[in-house]
Short mmCIF file of C-alpha atoms and ligand atoms in Angstrom, two decimals:
data_model
loop_
_atom_site.label_atom_id
_atom_site.label_comp_id
_atom_site.label_asym_id
_atom_site.label_seq_id
_atom_site.Cartn_x
_atom_site.Cartn_y
_atom_site.Cartn_z
CA UNK A 1 22.04 -16.79 10.06
CA UNK A 2 18.95 -17.87 8.15
CA UNK A 3 19.47 -17.36 4.44
CA UNK A 4 16.27 -15.31 4.09
CA UNK A 5 17.71 -12.77 6.54
CA UNK A 6 20.91 -12.42 4.53
CA UNK A 7 18.74 -11.86 1.49
CA UNK A 8 16.72 -9.21 3.35
CA UNK A 9 19.90 -7.41 4.43
CA UNK A 10 21.15 -7.44 0.82
CA UNK A 11 17.85 -6.08 -0.52
CA UNK A 12 17.52 -3.17 1.89
CA UNK A 13 20.95 -1.96 0.77
CA UNK A 14 19.53 -1.31 -2.69
CA UNK A 15 17.78 2.07 -2.61
CA UNK A 16 14.27 2.01 -4.08
CA UNK A 17 12.33 5.11 -3.08
CA UNK A 18 8.90 5.36 -4.69
CA UNK A 19 9.29 6.12 -8.39
CA UNK A 20 12.91 4.95 -8.47
CA UNK A 21 12.53 1.19 -8.26
CA UNK A 22 14.65 0.36 -11.32
CA UNK A 23 17.84 -0.81 -9.64
CA UNK A 24 15.99 -3.08 -7.20
CA UNK A 25 13.76 -4.29 -10.05
CA UNK A 26 16.86 -5.31 -12.05
CA UNK A 27 18.19 -7.28 -9.10
CA UNK A 28 14.86 -9.08 -8.56
CA UNK A 29 14.52 -9.80 -12.25
CA UNK A 30 17.96 -11.45 -12.26
CA UNK A 31 17.12 -13.42 -9.11
CA UNK A 32 13.80 -14.62 -10.56
CA UNK A 33 15.37 -15.61 -13.88
CA UNK A 34 18.09 -17.53 -12.03
CA UNK A 35 15.35 -19.54 -10.33
CA UNK A 36 13.83 -20.41 -13.69
CA UNK A 37 10.78 -18.14 -13.64
CA UNK A 38 9.38 -16.41 -16.68
CA UNK A 39 9.61 -12.67 -16.04
CA UNK A 40 7.60 -9.84 -17.57
CA UNK A 41 7.77 -6.12 -16.83
CA UNK A 42 4.61 -4.15 -17.53
CA UNK A 43 4.30 -0.53 -18.62
CA UNK A 44 3.05 0.93 -15.34
CA UNK A 45 6.28 2.93 -15.17
CA UNK A 46 5.19 5.11 -18.08
CA UNK A 47 1.77 5.65 -16.57
CA UNK A 48 2.99 6.53 -13.09
CA UNK A 49 6.23 8.36 -13.88
CA UNK A 50 8.40 5.72 -12.24
CA UNK A 51 11.67 4.54 -13.79
CA UNK A 52 10.42 0.94 -13.55
CA UNK A 53 7.32 -1.11 -14.29
CA UNK A 54 5.77 -3.84 -12.16
CA UNK A 55 7.45 -7.24 -12.37
CA UNK A 56 5.20 -10.19 -13.01
CA UNK A 57 6.83 -13.62 -12.91
CA UNK A 58 5.35 -17.04 -13.52
CA UNK A 59 6.38 -20.50 -12.36
CA UNK A 60 4.38 -23.42 -13.71
CA UNK A 61 3.50 -26.14 -11.27
CA UNK A 62 1.69 -29.41 -11.42
CA UNK A 63 -1.71 -28.09 -10.40
CA UNK A 64 -4.96 -26.67 -11.69
CA UNK A 65 -4.65 -23.84 -9.17
CA UNK A 66 -2.71 -20.60 -9.71
CA UNK A 67 -1.71 -18.52 -6.70
CA UNK A 68 -0.45 -14.94 -6.78
CA UNK A 69 2.16 -13.83 -4.24
CA UNK A 70 2.84 -10.11 -4.11
CA UNK A 71 4.93 -7.50 -2.30
CA UNK A 72 5.93 -3.97 -3.25
CA UNK A 73 9.42 -2.84 -4.24
CA UNK A 74 9.28 0.82 -3.24
CA UNK A 75 10.00 2.33 0.15
CA UNK A 76 9.11 5.64 1.82
CA UNK A 77 11.62 8.38 2.61
CA UNK A 78 14.17 8.76 4.08
CA UNK A 79 15.20 5.44 2.58
CA UNK A 80 18.59 5.94 0.91
CA UNK A 81 21.77 4.39 2.27
CA UNK A 82 20.00 2.13 4.77
CA UNK A 83 22.33 0.51 7.33
CA UNK A 84 20.83 -2.33 9.35
CA UNK A 85 21.58 -2.93 13.02
CA UNK A 86 20.83 -6.40 14.42
CA UNK A 87 20.34 -6.91 18.13
CA UNK A 88 18.49 -9.54 20.15
CA UNK A 89 16.80 -11.05 17.12
CA UNK A 90 15.52 -7.67 15.93
CA UNK A 91 16.59 -5.76 12.83
CA UNK A 92 16.34 -1.98 12.81
CA UNK A 93 17.95 0.88 10.91
CA UNK A 94 20.77 2.96 12.39
CA UNK A 95 18.17 5.62 13.17
CA UNK A 96 18.92 7.92 10.24
CA UNK A 97 16.61 6.17 7.74
CA UNK A 98 13.63 3.86 7.64
CA UNK A 99 14.51 0.14 7.58
CA UNK A 100 12.62 -0.82 4.42
CA UNK A 101 11.10 -3.92 5.99
CA UNK A 102 7.98 -2.42 4.42
CA UNK A 103 8.01 -4.20 2.09
CA UNK A 104 11.39 -5.83 1.46
CA UNK A 105 10.61 -8.32 4.22
CA UNK A 106 7.71 -9.50 2.04
CA UNK A 107 9.84 -9.52 -1.10
CA UNK A 108 12.55 -11.55 0.70
CA UNK A 109 10.06 -14.09 2.04
CA UNK A 110 8.67 -14.67 -1.48
CA UNK A 111 12.14 -15.03 -3.03
CA UNK A 112 13.21 -17.46 -0.30
CA UNK A 113 10.03 -19.50 -0.75
CA UNK A 114 10.80 -19.84 -4.47
CA UNK A 115 14.41 -20.79 -3.72
CA UNK A 116 13.36 -23.57 -1.35
CA UNK A 117 10.78 -24.92 -3.82
CA UNK A 118 13.46 -25.20 -6.46
CA UNK A 119 16.24 -26.46 -4.21
CA UNK A 120 14.16 -29.23 -2.69
CA UNK A 121 12.32 -29.88 -5.92
CA UNK A 122 8.96 -29.69 -4.12
CA UNK A 123 5.65 -30.15 -5.96
CA UNK A 124 3.78 -26.85 -5.99
CA UNK A 125 0.83 -24.97 -7.48
CA UNK A 126 1.16 -22.67 -10.47
CA UNK A 127 2.65 -19.51 -9.05
CA UNK A 128 2.56 -15.92 -10.13
CA UNK A 129 4.75 -13.36 -8.43
CA UNK A 130 4.06 -9.64 -8.58
CA UNK A 131 6.62 -7.16 -7.31
CA UNK A 132 4.90 -3.80 -7.62
CA UNK A 133 6.14 -0.24 -7.93
CA UNK A 134 4.66 2.86 -6.25
CA UNK A 135 2.62 1.26 -3.51
CA UNK A 136 3.46 4.02 -1.05
CA UNK A 137 1.57 7.24 -1.62
CA UNK A 138 -1.33 6.05 -3.72
CA UNK A 139 -1.08 2.36 -4.75
CA UNK A 140 -0.34 3.49 -8.31
CA UNK A 141 1.68 0.43 -9.34
CA UNK A 142 -1.16 -1.97 -8.68
CA UNK A 143 -3.66 0.54 -10.05
CA UNK A 144 -1.93 0.62 -13.45
CA UNK A 145 -0.84 -3.03 -13.40
CA UNK A 146 -1.29 -5.04 -16.58
CA UNK A 147 -4.03 -7.33 -15.25
CA UNK A 148 -4.12 -9.28 -18.53
CA UNK A 149 -0.94 -10.93 -17.31
CA UNK A 150 -2.41 -12.15 -14.03
CA UNK A 151 -4.37 -15.37 -14.23
CA UNK A 152 -4.30 -16.21 -10.54
CA UNK A 153 -7.28 -17.80 -8.80
CA UNK A 154 -6.44 -15.88 -5.65
CA UNK A 155 -3.75 -13.68 -4.20
CA UNK A 156 -1.55 -13.50 -1.11
CA UNK A 157 -0.08 -10.07 -0.44
CA UNK A 158 2.64 -9.85 2.21
CA UNK A 159 2.54 -6.26 3.41
CA UNK A 160 0.97 -5.95 6.82
CA UNK A 161 2.22 -5.25 10.32
CA UNK A 162 0.51 -8.09 12.18
CA UNK A 163 2.27 -11.21 13.38
CA UNK A 164 2.62 -14.12 10.92
CA UNK A 165 -0.82 -15.73 10.67
CA UNK A 166 -2.66 -12.43 11.14
CA UNK A 167 -4.49 -11.99 7.87
CA UNK A 168 -6.20 -8.85 6.62
CA UNK A 169 -9.49 -9.93 5.02
CA UNK A 170 -11.13 -6.51 4.96
CA UNK A 171 -9.71 -3.15 3.90
CA UNK A 172 -11.13 0.35 3.45
CA UNK A 173 -11.96 2.42 0.41
CA UNK A 174 -10.39 5.85 0.20
CA UNK A 175 -11.36 9.12 -1.47
CA UNK A 176 -9.11 12.14 -1.67
CA UNK A 177 -10.57 15.65 -1.78
CA UNK A 178 -8.70 18.59 -3.25
CA UNK A 179 -10.61 21.80 -2.56
CA UNK A 180 -9.89 25.42 -3.32
CA UNK A 181 -12.04 28.03 -1.57
CA UNK A 182 -12.49 31.25 -3.48
CA UNK A 183 -12.51 34.79 -2.12
CA UNK A 184 -11.77 38.25 -3.45
CA UNK A 185 -8.61 40.18 -2.79
CA UNK A 186 -8.82 43.75 -1.43
CA UNK A 187 -6.75 46.05 0.76
CA UNK A 188 -7.50 44.91 4.28
CA UNK A 189 -7.05 48.38 5.76
CA UNK A 190 -8.39 50.67 3.07
CA UNK A 191 -11.30 48.70 1.58
CA UNK A 192 -11.91 45.42 3.38
CA UNK A 193 -15.61 45.56 2.50
CA UNK A 194 -14.66 44.99 -1.13
CA UNK A 195 -12.90 41.75 -0.23
CA UNK A 196 -14.11 38.25 0.49
CA UNK A 197 -11.87 36.21 2.78
CA UNK A 198 -11.27 32.69 1.53
CA UNK A 199 -9.74 31.96 4.93
CA UNK A 200 -13.03 32.72 6.70
CA UNK A 201 -14.96 30.61 4.23
CA UNK A 202 -12.56 27.69 4.67
CA UNK A 203 -12.73 28.04 8.45
CA UNK A 204 -16.51 27.95 8.38
CA UNK A 205 -16.58 24.87 6.15
CA UNK A 206 -14.01 23.00 8.22
CA UNK A 207 -15.78 23.83 11.48
CA UNK A 208 -18.96 22.20 10.17
CA UNK A 209 -17.20 19.06 8.93
CA UNK A 210 -17.35 15.80 10.86
CA UNK A 211 -13.71 14.67 10.88
CA UNK A 212 -11.32 12.04 12.29
CA UNK A 213 -13.20 9.00 13.68
CA UNK A 214 -16.67 9.06 12.10
CA UNK A 215 -17.78 5.57 13.13
CA UNK A 216 -16.20 2.17 13.60
CA UNK A 217 -15.67 1.77 9.88
CA UNK A 218 -15.16 5.33 8.71
CA UNK A 219 -12.49 8.02 9.16
CA UNK A 220 -11.79 11.45 7.65
CA UNK A 221 -8.92 13.91 7.91
CA UNK A 222 -7.64 17.19 6.50
CA UNK A 223 -3.96 16.79 5.75
CA UNK A 224 -3.03 20.32 4.77
CA UNK A 225 -4.35 23.83 4.42
CA UNK A 226 -2.57 26.44 2.34
CA UNK A 227 -3.29 30.03 1.46
CA UNK A 228 -2.88 33.64 2.34
CA UNK A 229 -0.05 36.15 2.45
CA UNK A 230 0.52 39.60 3.93
CA UNK A 231 -1.94 40.74 6.60
CA UNK A 232 -2.97 43.82 4.59
CA UNK A 233 -4.55 41.75 1.83
CA UNK A 234 -7.86 39.89 2.10
CA UNK A 235 -7.04 36.33 1.01
CA UNK A 236 -8.63 35.17 -2.23
CA UNK A 237 -7.61 31.49 -2.28
CA UNK A 238 -7.27 28.71 0.28
CA UNK A 239 -6.59 25.11 -0.69
CA UNK A 240 -7.13 22.07 1.48
CA UNK A 241 -6.23 18.43 0.83
CA UNK A 242 -8.32 15.90 2.70
CA UNK A 243 -9.21 12.24 2.70
CA UNK A 244 -12.02 9.98 3.81
CA UNK A 245 -11.91 6.20 4.28
CA UNK A 246 -14.42 3.53 5.10
CA UNK A 247 -14.66 -0.23 5.08
CA UNK A 248 -18.08 0.37 3.54
CA UNK A 249 -18.32 1.97 0.09
CA UNK A 250 -21.74 3.52 0.90
CA UNK A 251 -20.51 5.11 4.10
CA UNK A 252 -17.53 6.51 2.24
CA UNK A 253 -19.86 8.12 -0.26
CA UNK A 254 -21.97 9.63 2.53
CA UNK A 255 -18.91 11.07 4.30
CA UNK A 256 -17.47 12.44 1.05
CA UNK A 257 -20.81 14.02 0.12
CA UNK A 258 -21.03 15.56 3.61
CA UNK A 259 -17.60 17.17 3.28
CA UNK A 260 -18.40 18.51 -0.19
CA UNK A 261 -21.73 19.90 1.10
CA UNK A 262 -19.95 21.76 3.93
CA UNK A 263 -17.71 23.37 1.32
CA UNK A 264 -20.64 24.39 -0.87
CA UNK A 265 -22.66 25.75 2.05
CA UNK A 266 -19.80 27.88 3.34
CA UNK A 267 -18.92 29.13 -0.11
CA UNK A 268 -22.47 29.87 -1.28
CA UNK A 269 -22.95 33.30 0.37
CA UNK A 270 -19.89 34.67 -1.48
CA UNK A 271 -21.44 34.20 -4.91
CA UNK A 272 -18.27 32.39 -5.93
CA UNK A 273 -17.74 28.71 -6.54
CA UNK A 274 -15.18 26.52 -4.82
CA UNK A 275 -13.08 24.16 -6.94
CA UNK A 276 -13.84 20.65 -5.71
CA UNK A 277 -12.03 17.58 -6.95
CA UNK A 278 -12.83 14.14 -5.52
CA UNK A 279 -10.48 11.31 -6.49
CA UNK A 280 -11.41 7.71 -5.73
CA UNK A 281 -8.05 6.29 -4.67
CA UNK A 282 -9.17 2.71 -4.13
CA UNK A 283 -12.23 0.63 -3.31
CA UNK A 284 -12.98 -1.35 -0.17
CA UNK A 285 -12.68 -5.13 -0.09
CA UNK A 286 -14.04 -7.84 2.13
CA UNK A 287 -13.12 -11.43 1.40
CA UNK A 288 -14.86 -13.89 3.68
CA UNK A 289 -13.11 -16.35 5.94
CA UNK A 290 -14.41 -19.05 3.62
CA UNK A 291 -12.78 -17.44 0.56
CA UNK A 292 -10.00 -19.31 -1.26
CA UNK A 293 -7.11 -17.12 -0.05
CA UNK A 294 -8.28 -17.09 3.59
CA UNK A 295 -8.78 -20.86 3.52
CA UNK A 296 -5.33 -21.41 2.03
CA UNK A 297 -3.72 -19.29 4.76
CA UNK A 298 -5.75 -20.99 7.46
CA UNK A 299 -4.77 -24.48 6.26
CA UNK A 300 -1.09 -23.53 6.04
CA UNK A 301 -1.18 -21.98 9.52
CA UNK A 302 -2.63 -25.24 10.84
CA UNK A 303 0.18 -27.27 9.29
CA UNK A 304 3.02 -25.25 10.79
CA UNK A 305 1.38 -24.36 14.09
CA UNK A 306 0.71 -20.64 13.65
CA UNK A 307 -2.58 -19.09 14.80
CA UNK A 308 -4.78 -17.96 11.91
CA UNK A 309 -6.23 -14.56 12.89
CA UNK A 310 -8.48 -12.81 10.35
CA UNK A 311 -8.55 -9.01 10.88
CA UNK A 312 -9.74 -5.83 9.21
CA UNK A 313 -7.37 -2.98 8.48
CA UNK A 314 -7.73 0.78 8.23
CA UNK A 315 -4.95 0.98 5.66
CA UNK A 316 -4.99 0.58 1.90
CA UNK A 317 -2.61 -1.77 0.08
CA UNK A 318 -2.17 -3.45 -3.29
CA UNK A 319 -4.68 -5.97 -1.92
CA UNK A 320 -7.45 -3.43 -2.61
CA UNK A 321 -6.63 -3.27 -6.32
CA UNK A 322 -6.17 -7.02 -6.75
CA UNK A 323 -9.62 -7.56 -5.27
CA UNK A 324 -11.12 -4.81 -7.39
CA UNK A 325 -9.64 -6.50 -10.46
CA UNK A 326 -11.22 -9.86 -9.72
CA UNK A 327 -8.42 -11.65 -7.84
CA UNK A 328 -9.73 -12.37 -4.32
CA UNK A 329 -6.77 -11.51 -2.10
CA UNK A 330 -5.72 -11.16 1.52
CA UNK A 331 -2.81 -9.30 3.12
CA UNK A 332 -0.52 -11.27 5.45
CA UNK A 333 1.20 -9.85 8.51
CA UNK A 334 4.99 -10.12 8.55
CA UNK A 335 5.52 -8.24 11.80
CA UNK A 336 6.85 -4.97 10.39
CA UNK A 337 6.68 -2.41 13.19
CA UNK A 338 6.68 1.41 13.23
CA UNK A 339 6.64 1.52 9.44
CA UNK A 340 7.25 4.85 7.74
CA UNK A 341 9.42 6.03 10.64
CA UNK A 342 13.07 6.03 11.67
CA UNK A 343 12.11 3.59 14.44
CA UNK A 344 11.00 0.89 12.01
CA UNK A 345 11.98 -2.61 13.12
CA UNK A 346 11.19 -6.25 12.44
CA UNK A 347 11.85 -9.55 14.19
CA UNK A 348 14.05 -12.11 12.44
CA UNK A 349 11.62 -14.82 13.60
CA UNK A 350 8.68 -13.08 11.92
CA UNK A 351 10.41 -13.02 8.53
CA UNK A 352 11.41 -16.68 8.95
CA UNK A 353 7.91 -17.76 10.00
CA UNK A 354 6.25 -15.85 7.17
CA UNK A 355 8.58 -17.61 4.75
CA UNK A 356 7.57 -20.99 6.22
CA UNK A 357 3.91 -19.99 5.99
CA UNK A 358 3.91 -18.97 2.34
CA UNK A 359 6.02 -22.01 1.43
CA UNK A 360 3.23 -24.12 2.89
CA UNK A 361 0.64 -22.21 0.83
CA UNK A 362 2.61 -22.65 -2.39
CA UNK A 363 3.35 -26.34 -1.87
CA UNK A 364 1.02 -29.03 -3.12
ZN1 LIG B 1 3.91 -1.56 2.51
#
């Protein structure tokens, strides 16, 4: 079996649900130190509530170029006690957990690339490695990353579902909306006219909202709605949690403003004010095909015979925050399929080919 696959199988055995990355972090730290990298752990753990910070490792090369390679350490649930099943060149879980290919396939490819560089004593660029915490559920690790420690000219994130060579060059911005509609409680049978139903107000607002697919670049969704109690009481509070995304920051603003306006309009007749909180989760990015990271991927693809396919994605990733913090970055496909589900699987060949690809990018 390819060594990178053995490494992957070892890594997915180490539980690392979001916020509990410490044990996996310790293993990676030891592995990086053994390869001669300088390793630093930042303080993002304290800011996010995780038991670990982000790992940032550096390997000097003989080059005036510094390249960042990044993957995230955390996995979604249920991700404890993962047992891999290998069949016909495909690795999946035993069906009771996720596999954790998202993103331990990326982590494994980076570690194998470093191992080969060292083993074969290959000339390479200056390399920085970032293994982040808390990517799932909010990109908090890369949000609170100590960017002082990153001096990379550009970044290669390995955390996408496309085939090796498929490269995300454009990603959306996301806003989250937390809204509480206000009503007035009253006995629904005895004195309903004294009550104001927050459920009716919420229903009116939601009915007016443009949701789901807004246009080619923009989406919006309500994830949950909570409120109410016994039928004999007019409901005084309903809370919804919603999101909007767009590849275009202006369009995101327009959609967010529209949703907020629907809330205000529906609430206005009651004489009460809704609580509206809008949180900017991350900003959109668009690195051109002629950008340094896209060019580096394209050149490496050419050398090892993989098709270079630039794509845009509807999902957020650490790539968004690297770009926002001045490190032009792209997100490489590693063929992870059905992520965040018990049916998650990945091809052995895709992990192997991604390793070959990033080795080519790192080499001089
Ligand atoms: Zn991921």
